[in-house]
Amino acid sequence: MSKVNAIALRELKNYFVSPLAYVVAALFMAGVGFLFYAILLSTREASLRALFQNMAVVFLLLVPSLTMRLLAEERKMGTIELLMTSPLTDAAIVWGKFLASVIYLAFLFLLTGIFPLAIIMVGGKPEIAPLLTGYLAIFLMGASFMAIGLLASSLTSNQIVAALIAFTVSLIIWLLPAIGSVFGSPVSEGFQYMSIIQHLENMARGVLDSSDLLYYFSLIGACIFLTVRSVNVYHWR
Amino acid sequence: MIAVENLSKLYGDRIAVDDVSFTVKKGEVLGFLGPNGAGKSTTMRMITGYLAPSAGKITVGGFEVKHEPLKTKALIGYLPEIVPLYPEMSVRDYLKFIAAIKGIPGREQRERIAAIIRRCWLTEYADRLIAHLSKGYRQRLGLAQALIHNPPVLILDEPTSGLDPKQILETRELIRSLAGDHTVVLSTHILPEVQNVCSRVLIINAGKVVAEDAPERLEAKLKGAQTIHLEVRAPQDKLTVLLAGFPGVRTAHAHPKGQEFPDMVAVDLDAEPGDDMRARLAAAVINAGWDLLELRAARLSLEEIFLKLTTDEVASPAEIKEVASVQG
Ligand SMILES: Nc1ncnc2c1ncn2[C@@H]1O[C@H](COP(=O)(O)OP(=O)(O)O)[C@@H](O)[C@H]1O
Ligand SMILES: [Mg+2]
């Protein structure tokens, strides 16, 4: 476990020495802030749900740029050879990377915490339950995008390609209901369940349903599992 | 300490390592010598568990790499050919990270890092960013990384590449000081390196072991060998016949000197070790009634011997057999 922490810590430092982390944080804040402001202006009513949806869009666009280097860079630089010849399992390497990503995500969330606070300060009375479940959902969604990005980064040593794969896969999972609607029921209902945005909407209503949680956890779990497999294949080149 | 049995590696359908077997005893320093592309790095990557072999078996410290990789990896310190560094980290932070992933307990880390920084001559650079280190210092840091957990086995892929002459001497001294307590396998394509630090040499070419011996013995066997360069005004066919039957000549390549020198023949011949035939050769040419224009003996340097062994066109199978004491 301390080895996973070591990997995560190095990765996290790497996030914060590169300007990218700050650029993304700034873009994220600006994006969310602007959307939030627009929502306040247009509806004169602090609608957190719309805020969450818009945060999701910002994530979809920005997360691939955060995750693209995770494994691709180690391969490009040859440092993956160091990790894979140290007494570490391939899974420890992958979990370390994922942990760092989730911690970075948590950092972004701390920053956006000021927006709901602002609503309360200006006298808005957001319902606490949807606020909390919405935040949880958007966090899980961000973590899912991170896991997809990590998987994409394991597939190539080219960071740009990794980012494109991550973005495309995330977008497809987002748009599954639209794709599914072509087929009609029951296929479309299946696609509906598999859509990443559907569960966000459920949770932003303030209902904590185990099927929504299960969805995010299985998506993350599947991506981690596939990433470990994909890293394992490096031994077999 | 290390046993490699019938190891092979294919990249696609290209064979990089071809049925290699050898063992390394505890405390030995084994040198892998071979030209670029011989398969040295590939073999090392399989021993360290980075690449999976296509066939064969490797054990390190009694554990099979395939079945107990975490145990064998814990025994090995590895310096890859491309030194694995994170440019955005400082030397100290990097070593801290290495200490953690190698499983050095937290309370010992500080002391170990300080010791390895001193041992690898990095003291003045401890708080420098890796991105700002010169090639030589990166190589030293790579070595520090391999040594930090004091592993019983060291696999060093071209440990002196990119160093200046002074650094090379220091690094060789360091490697020599490791012998005895540590089992070391190092690779190089530079001969003096193995002469200086290794107790045994394995010459690898095109994925195969072509020779294996102690460096002094390899040298002794080969040092006596000489080549003789000869220029004679004579009919080429008759000269070839004379040389083919001449006692002490192993091989002779005769060829016309060129268009400006009609009826002149140049010959490069390999002589048996320890047999100075120049006087006899000169007499034979004169007796045949030809003009002897040049006769020059060239001692084979170790570099040339090495080239002979590792260049297919030049090395004859007989020579290889003569040199190889264990492997054919
Ligand atoms: N990842 C790889 N993919 C395909 N071929 C490779 C790879 N690595 C090495 N090779 C080939 O395998 C052979 C042995 O390479 P290597 O082990 O690096 O030799 P050395 O270290 O002795 O210079 C070379 O012909 C090289 O081109
Ligand atoms: Mg090499």
XYZ file of C-alpha atoms and ligand atoms in Angstrom:
593
model
C 0.000 0.000 0.000
C 2.803 2.425 0.787
C 4.155 1.700 -2.679
C 0.814 2.677 -4.234
C 0.974 5.863 -2.166
C 4.478 6.550 -3.430
C 3.325 6.231 -7.034
C 0.304 8.425 -6.340
C 2.352 11.057 -4.535
C 4.890 11.334 -7.359
C 2.084 11.595 -9.864
C 0.306 14.228 -7.843
C 3.475 16.311 -7.560
C 3.810 15.902 -11.290
C 0.276 17.300 -11.705
C 1.227 20.357 -9.741
C 4.649 21.074 -11.194
C 3.248 21.126 -14.697
C 1.405 24.280 -15.622
C -1.349 22.088 -17.051
C -2.883 21.418 -13.640
C -3.240 25.134 -12.979
C -4.469 25.888 -16.455
C -7.102 23.201 -16.152
C -8.049 24.352 -12.661
C -8.355 27.917 -13.915
C -10.362 26.896 -16.971
C -12.548 24.714 -14.820
C -13.193 27.526 -12.369
C -13.768 30.062 -15.117
C -16.033 27.679 -17.015
C -18.062 26.672 -14.020
C -18.099 30.236 -12.726
C -19.350 31.624 -15.988
C -22.011 28.962 -16.373
C -23.047 29.524 -12.816
C -23.276 33.256 -13.351
C -25.276 32.762 -16.532
C -27.673 30.456 -14.738
C -28.138 32.949 -11.927
C -28.805 35.749 -14.372
C -31.092 33.924 -16.719
C -33.312 32.141 -14.264
C -32.784 34.404 -11.272
C -32.906 31.206 -9.397
C -29.897 29.266 -8.287
C -30.340 26.086 -10.187
C -27.666 23.701 -9.039
C -28.806 20.965 -11.354
C -27.940 22.969 -14.402
C -24.639 23.807 -12.783
C -23.835 20.114 -12.390
C -24.689 19.339 -15.967
C -22.444 22.083 -17.140
C -19.638 20.917 -14.900
C -20.007 17.558 -16.595
C -19.449 19.161 -19.988
C -16.365 20.932 -18.694
C -15.053 17.603 -17.398
C -15.690 15.868 -20.668
C -13.531 18.461 -22.395
C -10.752 18.820 -19.847
C -10.193 15.426 -18.251
C -8.535 13.842 -21.317
C -5.831 16.512 -21.189
C -5.185 15.620 -17.560
C -5.005 11.884 -17.995
C -3.239 11.631 -21.329
C 0.252 11.575 -19.844
C -0.382 9.109 -17.012
C 1.038 6.013 -18.713
C 1.861 7.271 -22.213
C 4.611 9.517 -20.879
C 6.165 6.759 -18.746
C 6.388 4.646 -21.860
C 7.764 7.412 -23.997
C 10.411 8.321 -21.407
C 11.264 4.694 -20.616
C 10.463 5.169 -16.937
C 7.833 2.451 -17.200
C 10.805 0.064 -17.278
C 11.805 1.352 -13.846
C 8.323 0.794 -12.448
C 7.891 -2.597 -14.050
C 11.238 -3.904 -12.774
C 10.662 -2.651 -9.228
C 8.987 -4.980 -6.764
C 5.538 -3.654 -7.641
C 2.571 -5.346 -9.233
C 1.198 -3.873 -12.439
C -2.027 -3.246 -10.508
C -0.164 -1.164 -7.906
C 1.175 1.068 -10.677
C -2.312 1.563 -12.130
C -4.007 2.161 -8.770
C -1.325 4.670 -7.804
C -1.999 6.632 -10.972
C -5.753 6.504 -10.460
C -5.472 7.570 -6.844
C -3.463 10.638 -7.859
C -6.099 11.535 -10.440
C -8.908 11.251 -7.921
C -7.030 13.421 -5.444
C -6.504 16.049 -8.128
C -10.206 15.869 -8.878
C -10.972 16.410 -5.206
C -8.794 19.513 -5.347
C -10.895 20.874 -8.225
C -14.018 20.191 -6.200
C -12.747 22.098 -3.231
C -12.341 25.062 -5.556
C -15.887 24.876 -6.895
C -17.226 24.676 -3.359
C -17.314 28.464 -3.365
C -20.158 28.535 -5.870
C -22.783 26.853 -3.725
C -21.484 28.915 -0.832
C -22.062 32.014 -2.943
C -25.656 30.986 -3.539
C -26.225 30.639 0.140
C -24.509 33.943 0.838
C -26.675 35.884 -1.578
C -29.662 34.459 0.181
C -30.467 31.513 -2.039
C -31.775 28.454 -0.292
C -30.543 25.473 -2.211
C -31.875 22.158 -1.027
C -29.090 20.414 0.767
C -29.875 16.836 -0.337
C -29.662 17.382 -4.125
C -26.636 19.559 -3.542
C -24.790 16.739 -1.815
C -25.913 13.894 -4.067
C -25.292 16.070 -7.107
C -21.772 16.775 -5.937
C -21.197 13.096 -5.269
C -22.521 12.215 -8.741
C -20.398 14.750 -10.531
C -17.372 13.600 -8.559
C -18.006 9.974 -9.539
C -18.519 11.062 -13.095
C -15.226 12.941 -13.085
C -13.530 9.882 -11.596
C -15.091 7.733 -14.337
C -13.696 10.043 -17.005
C -10.338 9.838 -15.247
C -10.491 6.032 -15.353
C -11.381 6.100 -19.054
C -8.488 8.501 -19.643
C -6.119 6.253 -17.718
C -7.131 3.299 -19.860
C -6.644 5.357 -23.027
C -3.215 6.455 -21.813
C -2.179 2.817 -21.379
C -2.963 2.044 -25.005
C -0.423 4.275 -26.702
C 2.794 6.144 -26.004
C 1.474 9.143 -27.902
C -0.234 11.576 -25.519
C -2.324 13.296 -28.153
C -3.677 9.979 -29.362
C -4.394 9.032 -25.744
C -6.353 12.255 -25.235
C -8.352 11.703 -28.414
C -9.222 8.139 -27.460
C -10.271 9.288 -23.982
C -12.440 12.071 -25.365
C -14.077 9.858 -27.991
C -14.858 7.035 -25.585
C -16.212 9.445 -22.967
C -18.375 11.155 -25.562
C -19.779 7.856 -26.814
C -20.693 6.799 -23.288
C -22.329 10.187 -22.787
C -24.360 9.926 -25.984
C -25.456 6.325 -25.578
C -29.165 7.199 -25.098
C -29.193 9.038 -28.423
C -27.489 6.117 -30.097
C -29.802 3.639 -28.369
C -32.968 5.469 -29.330
C -32.398 4.320 -32.893
C -33.096 0.741 -31.835
C -36.263 1.273 -29.801
C -37.162 -0.484 -26.547
C -35.756 -2.563 -24.825
C -32.370 -1.899 -26.372
C -32.732 1.813 -25.881
C -33.474 1.347 -22.166
C -30.256 -0.628 -21.819
C -28.368 2.153 -23.538
C -30.097 4.635 -21.307
C -28.788 2.833 -18.252
C -25.300 2.751 -19.671
C -25.186 6.488 -20.313
C -22.944 8.359 -17.961
C -25.135 11.476 -17.919
C -28.343 9.649 -17.050
C -27.051 8.748 -13.592
C -25.904 12.257 -12.965
C -29.422 13.494 -13.636
C -30.903 10.903 -11.311
C -28.569 11.839 -8.513
C -28.913 15.579 -9.027
C -32.588 15.172 -8.090
C -31.414 14.362 -4.609
C -32.126 10.643 -4.732
C -29.325 8.338 -3.731
C -30.024 5.137 -5.620
C -27.681 2.173 -5.336
C -28.057 1.433 -9.037
C -26.560 4.829 -9.882
C -23.651 4.279 -7.521
C -23.194 0.778 -8.865
C -23.024 2.151 -12.374
C -20.142 4.511 -11.621
C -18.258 1.992 -9.540
C -18.534 -0.689 -12.217
C -17.466 1.706 -14.939
C -14.393 2.724 -12.918
C -13.691 -0.884 -11.937
C -13.902 -2.084 -15.538
C -11.555 0.647 -16.735
C -9.000 -0.093 -14.003
C -9.201 -3.803 -14.749
C -8.635 -3.247 -18.465
C -5.797 -0.818 -17.763
C -4.030 -3.414 -15.620
C -4.437 -5.936 -18.434
C -3.154 -3.447 -20.949
C -0.089 -2.631 -18.814
C 0.500 -6.347 -18.397
C 0.742 -6.679 -22.160
C 3.861 -4.448 -22.137
C 5.760 -7.492 -20.839
C 4.807 -9.356 -23.991
C 6.060 -7.084 -26.706
C 22.692 -16.668 -8.224
C 21.362 -16.274 -11.762
C 20.565 -19.206 -14.020
C 19.405 -18.719 -17.584
C 18.297 -21.782 -19.509
C 17.575 -21.884 -23.221
C 16.369 -18.324 -23.263
C 14.873 -16.976 -26.487
C 13.048 -13.811 -27.419
C 11.214 -13.015 -30.602
C 10.063 -9.529 -31.549
C 7.330 -10.401 -33.974
C 9.113 -12.923 -36.139
C 12.579 -11.415 -35.623
C 14.724 -13.353 -33.219
C 16.625 -11.074 -30.811
C 17.871 -13.696 -28.336
C 18.395 -17.221 -29.567
C 18.634 -20.146 -27.142
C 21.022 -18.548 -24.656
C 22.089 -20.394 -21.500
C 24.508 -19.325 -18.773
C 24.838 -19.067 -15.029
C 26.301 -16.381 -12.808
C 27.702 -17.392 -9.437
C 27.370 -15.317 -6.301
C 29.961 -12.540 -6.176
C 30.890 -12.817 -9.825
C 31.032 -9.917 -12.257
C 29.907 -11.135 -15.635
C 30.363 -8.976 -18.706
C 28.076 -9.169 -21.727
C 30.099 -8.096 -24.679
C 28.639 -7.657 -28.116
C 27.999 -5.138 -30.858
C 24.853 -3.016 -30.953
C 21.806 -5.120 -31.660
C 23.412 -8.306 -30.320
C 20.621 -8.894 -27.820
C 22.332 -7.740 -24.623
C 19.599 -5.373 -23.506
C 16.866 -7.810 -24.433
C 18.489 -10.523 -22.303
C 18.804 -8.137 -19.370
C 15.215 -7.029 -19.711
C 14.123 -10.630 -19.428
C 16.267 -11.261 -16.340
C 14.802 -8.185 -14.648
C 11.263 -9.245 -15.456
C 10.484 -6.341 -17.762
C 10.064 -8.503 -20.835
C 8.608 -11.981 -20.846
C 10.785 -14.553 -22.643
C 9.389 -16.306 -25.722
C 10.988 -19.499 -24.434
C 13.302 -20.588 -21.664
C 13.606 -20.219 -17.944
C 15.318 -17.684 -15.687
C 15.916 -18.035 -11.970
C 17.355 -15.352 -9.715
C 18.316 -16.232 -6.149
C 16.462 -19.522 -6.481
C 13.163 -17.937 -7.528
C 11.802 -18.265 -11.019
C 11.259 -14.844 -12.596
C 8.084 -15.979 -14.292
C 6.394 -17.351 -11.187
C 7.669 -15.098 -8.407
C 8.453 -11.796 -10.091
C 8.055 -9.701 -6.949
C 10.677 -11.789 -5.139
C 13.202 -11.712 -7.967
C 12.633 -7.999 -8.590
C 13.296 -7.284 -4.923
C 16.714 -8.958 -5.300
C 17.735 -6.984 -8.373
C 19.055 -3.476 -8.859
C 18.724 -2.551 -12.519
C 20.215 0.225 -14.580
C 18.401 0.188 -17.938
C 20.128 1.341 -21.099
C 17.862 4.395 -21.221
C 18.274 5.764 -17.712
C 14.745 6.032 -16.309
C 14.562 9.509 -14.808
C 11.807 12.015 -14.148
C 13.203 15.360 -15.313
C 10.823 17.447 -13.213
C 12.054 15.929 -9.926
C 15.110 16.850 -7.899
C 17.796 14.219 -7.373
C 16.796 13.791 -3.743
C 13.061 13.544 -4.439
C 13.716 11.032 -7.161
C 15.754 8.844 -4.823
C 13.043 9.208 -2.175
C 10.535 7.877 -4.673
C 12.837 5.004 -5.639
C 13.422 4.133 -1.982
C 9.661 3.934 -1.445
C 8.875 1.747 -4.453
C 11.802 -0.548 -3.656
C 10.201 -1.078 -0.254
C 12.857 0.537 1.962
C 11.138 1.248 5.306
C 10.381 4.942 5.915
C 12.736 5.348 8.870
C 15.724 4.025 6.925
C 15.106 6.051 3.786
C 16.869 9.249 4.837
C 20.072 7.523 5.739
C 20.124 5.323 2.632
C 19.529 8.276 0.346
C 22.315 10.289 1.958
C 24.686 7.324 1.675
C 23.929 6.609 -1.970
C 24.239 10.284 -2.914
C 27.753 10.254 -1.448
C 28.686 6.949 -2.966
C 27.673 7.972 -6.482
C 29.357 11.388 -6.306
C 26.112 13.332 -6.419
C 26.525 15.409 -3.249
C 26.727 18.771 -5.002
C 23.771 17.893 -7.165
C 21.392 16.528 -4.540
C 18.939 19.396 -4.810
C 19.340 20.022 -8.503
C 16.480 19.249 -10.890
C 17.178 16.145 -12.953
C 16.324 18.128 -16.086
C 19.421 20.234 -15.416
C 21.882 17.355 -14.979
C 24.463 16.543 -17.622
C 24.535 13.121 -19.265
C 27.275 11.863 -16.968
C 25.399 12.843 -13.836
C 22.203 11.283 -15.113
C 24.081 8.051 -15.600
C 25.387 8.288 -12.030
C 21.903 8.893 -10.736
C 20.778 5.831 -12.675
C 23.445 3.854 -10.896
C 22.395 5.327 -7.540
C 18.837 4.251 -8.275
C 20.004 0.691 -8.944
C 22.135 0.513 -5.785
C 19.925 2.270 -3.285
C 18.342 -0.813 -1.721
C 21.687 -2.625 -1.648
C 20.416 -5.482 -3.807
C 22.387 -8.746 -3.999
C 22.105 -8.777 -7.797
C 22.938 -5.888 -10.098
C 22.062 -5.747 -13.777
C 23.782 -2.794 -15.420
C 23.115 -2.085 -19.077
C 26.034 -0.071 -20.451
C 26.790 1.615 -17.128
C 29.574 3.826 -18.480
C 27.898 5.059 -21.641
C 27.913 8.838 -21.894
C 30.544 9.328 -19.192
C 33.762 11.290 -19.573
C 37.040 9.361 -19.080
C 37.403 10.328 -15.424
C 33.824 9.325 -14.668
C 34.383 6.044 -16.491
C 37.318 5.200 -14.246
C 35.347 6.119 -11.124
C 32.381 4.053 -12.222
C 34.537 1.031 -13.005
C 36.142 1.382 -9.598
C 32.698 1.485 -8.038
C 31.606 -1.640 -9.909
C 34.782 -3.456 -8.914
C 34.099 -2.573 -5.302
C 30.698 -4.252 -5.595
C 32.153 -7.612 -6.602
C 32.154 -10.215 -3.879
C 29.120 -8.982 -1.977
C 27.094 -8.493 -5.114
C 26.509 -10.515 -8.212
C 26.891 -8.214 -11.177
C 25.967 -8.560 -14.818
C 27.006 -5.650 -16.982
C 26.831 -5.114 -20.692
C 29.130 -3.139 -22.889
C 30.358 -2.912 -26.405
C 33.711 -1.587 -25.216
C 36.396 -4.195 -24.645
C 38.634 -2.524 -22.049
C 35.593 -2.337 -19.867
C 35.344 -6.082 -19.463
C 39.097 -6.471 -19.144
C 39.002 -4.028 -16.277
C 36.053 -5.093 -14.239
C 34.745 -8.515 -15.177
C 35.708 -11.901 -13.836
C 34.068 -13.596 -16.782
C 32.966 -12.530 -20.252
C 30.175 -13.693 -22.457
C 30.489 -12.583 -26.037
C 27.093 -12.299 -27.683
C 26.404 -11.801 -31.332
C 23.127 -11.887 -33.228
C 21.335 -13.264 -30.176
C 23.751 -16.133 -29.600
C 26.600 -16.702 -27.167
C 29.722 -17.065 -29.309
C 32.351 -17.241 -26.577
C 32.581 -17.464 -22.824
C 35.693 -17.276 -20.648
C 37.708 -15.240 -18.183
C 38.900 -12.084 -19.935
C 42.611 -12.888 -19.414
C 42.212 -16.340 -20.915
C 40.223 -15.032 -23.831
C 42.879 -12.463 -24.387
C 45.745 -14.959 -24.105
C 44.161 -17.286 -26.589
C 43.611 -14.564 -29.060
C 46.553 -12.241 -28.532
C 49.004 -14.602 -30.226
C 47.023 -14.536 -33.420
C 48.359 -12.216 -36.067
C 47.553 -11.032 -39.513
C 50.154 -10.457 -42.186
C 49.788 -8.077 -45.074
C 51.764 -8.994 -48.173
C 52.207 -7.387 -51.582
C 53.856 -9.443 -54.297
C 54.341 -9.121 -58.020
C 53.198 -12.586 -59.006
C 50.437 -14.456 -60.804
C 47.520 -14.548 -58.383
C 46.618 -18.208 -58.884
C 50.146 -19.461 -58.244
C 50.551 -17.264 -55.169
C 47.267 -18.542 -53.767
C 48.401 -22.139 -54.225
C 51.676 -21.411 -52.453
C 49.981 -19.746 -49.500
C 47.266 -22.363 -49.163
C 49.908 -25.026 -48.532
C 52.155 -22.830 -46.411
C 52.673 -24.123 -42.834
C 51.075 -21.857 -40.222
C 48.671 -20.067 -42.547
C 45.037 -20.370 -41.572
C 43.312 -18.342 -44.211
C 44.585 -16.132 -46.989
C 42.652 -13.646 -49.091
C 44.502 -12.657 -52.251
C 43.214 -9.918 -54.532
C 44.673 -7.818 -57.362
C 46.124 -4.561 -56.102
C 44.234 -2.478 -58.621
C 44.440 -1.156 -62.128
C 47.369 1.199 -61.537
C 49.449 -1.736 -60.359
C 49.206 -4.436 -63.021
C 50.238 -7.950 -61.944
C 50.529 -6.917 -58.298
C 48.675 -8.993 -55.743
C 47.821 -7.955 -52.212
C 47.233 -10.644 -49.603
C 45.828 -10.530 -46.088
C 46.479 -13.715 -44.224
C 45.702 -15.047 -40.775
C 48.574 -16.814 -39.116
C 48.500 -19.390 -36.342
C 49.046 -17.781 -32.949
C 52.645 -17.674 -31.749
C 54.204 -18.491 -35.106
C 56.281 -15.741 -36.660
C 56.459 -16.866 -40.281
C 57.576 -13.627 -41.864
C 61.147 -14.752 -42.617
C 60.003 -18.078 -44.082
C 57.336 -16.321 -46.081
C 59.767 -13.818 -47.546
C 62.187 -16.602 -48.502
C 59.444 -18.602 -50.179
C 58.338 -15.647 -52.307
C 61.910 -14.872 -53.402
C 62.609 -18.537 -54.143
C 59.587 -18.638 -56.421
C 61.216 -15.854 -58.401
C 58.647 -13.166 -57.570
C 59.181 -9.632 -56.355
C 58.351 -9.069 -52.719
C 57.132 -5.478 -52.425
C 55.691 -5.347 -48.933
C 55.530 -7.604 -45.896
C 53.968 -6.281 -42.724
C 52.758 -8.061 -39.603
C 49.838 -6.629 -37.684
C 49.162 -7.893 -34.225
C 45.473 -8.359 -33.693
C 44.245 -5.885 -31.145
C 41.510 -7.060 -28.837
C 39.144 -4.839 -30.760
C 39.922 -6.714 -33.937
C 39.541 -10.055 -32.220
C 36.240 -8.957 -30.937
C 35.235 -7.839 -34.395
C 36.366 -11.162 -35.812
C 34.226 -13.015 -33.349
C 31.197 -10.919 -33.923
C 31.336 -10.375 -37.655
C 30.004 -13.326 -39.540
C 31.991 -12.890 -42.751
C 35.353 -12.794 -40.998
C 35.118 -15.314 -38.204
C 35.394 -18.871 -39.353
C 33.644 -21.564 -37.341
C 37.025 -23.098 -36.411
C 38.116 -19.894 -34.723
C 34.928 -19.633 -32.782
C 35.291 -23.180 -31.540
C 38.832 -22.491 -30.488
C 37.809 -19.480 -28.457
C 34.681 -20.791 -26.908
C 35.443 -22.942 -23.948
C 31.900 -23.791 -22.981
C 29.507 -22.698 -25.670
C 29.891 -23.785 -29.263
N 11.076 -3.367 -28.709
C 11.644 -3.943 -29.796
N 10.899 -4.266 -30.863
C 11.452 -4.857 -31.947
N 12.747 -5.174 -32.067
C 13.557 -4.872 -31.039
C 13.054 -4.232 -29.846
N 14.081 -4.064 -28.999
C 15.177 -4.559 -29.610
N 14.869 -5.043 -30.840
C 15.810 -5.687 -31.769
O 16.360 -6.821 -31.134
C 17.743 -6.907 -31.378
C 18.516 -6.908 -30.070
O 18.428 -5.638 -29.494
P 19.090 -5.278 -28.107
O 18.764 -6.342 -27.116
O 18.674 -3.902 -27.750
O 20.636 -5.325 -28.459
P 21.887 -4.709 -27.697
O 21.460 -4.268 -26.354
O 22.869 -5.828 -27.656
O 22.377 -3.569 -28.530
C 18.088 -5.751 -32.287
O 18.120 -6.245 -33.602
C 16.971 -4.780 -32.091
O 16.742 -4.052 -33.271
Mg 21.574 -2.472 -25.595
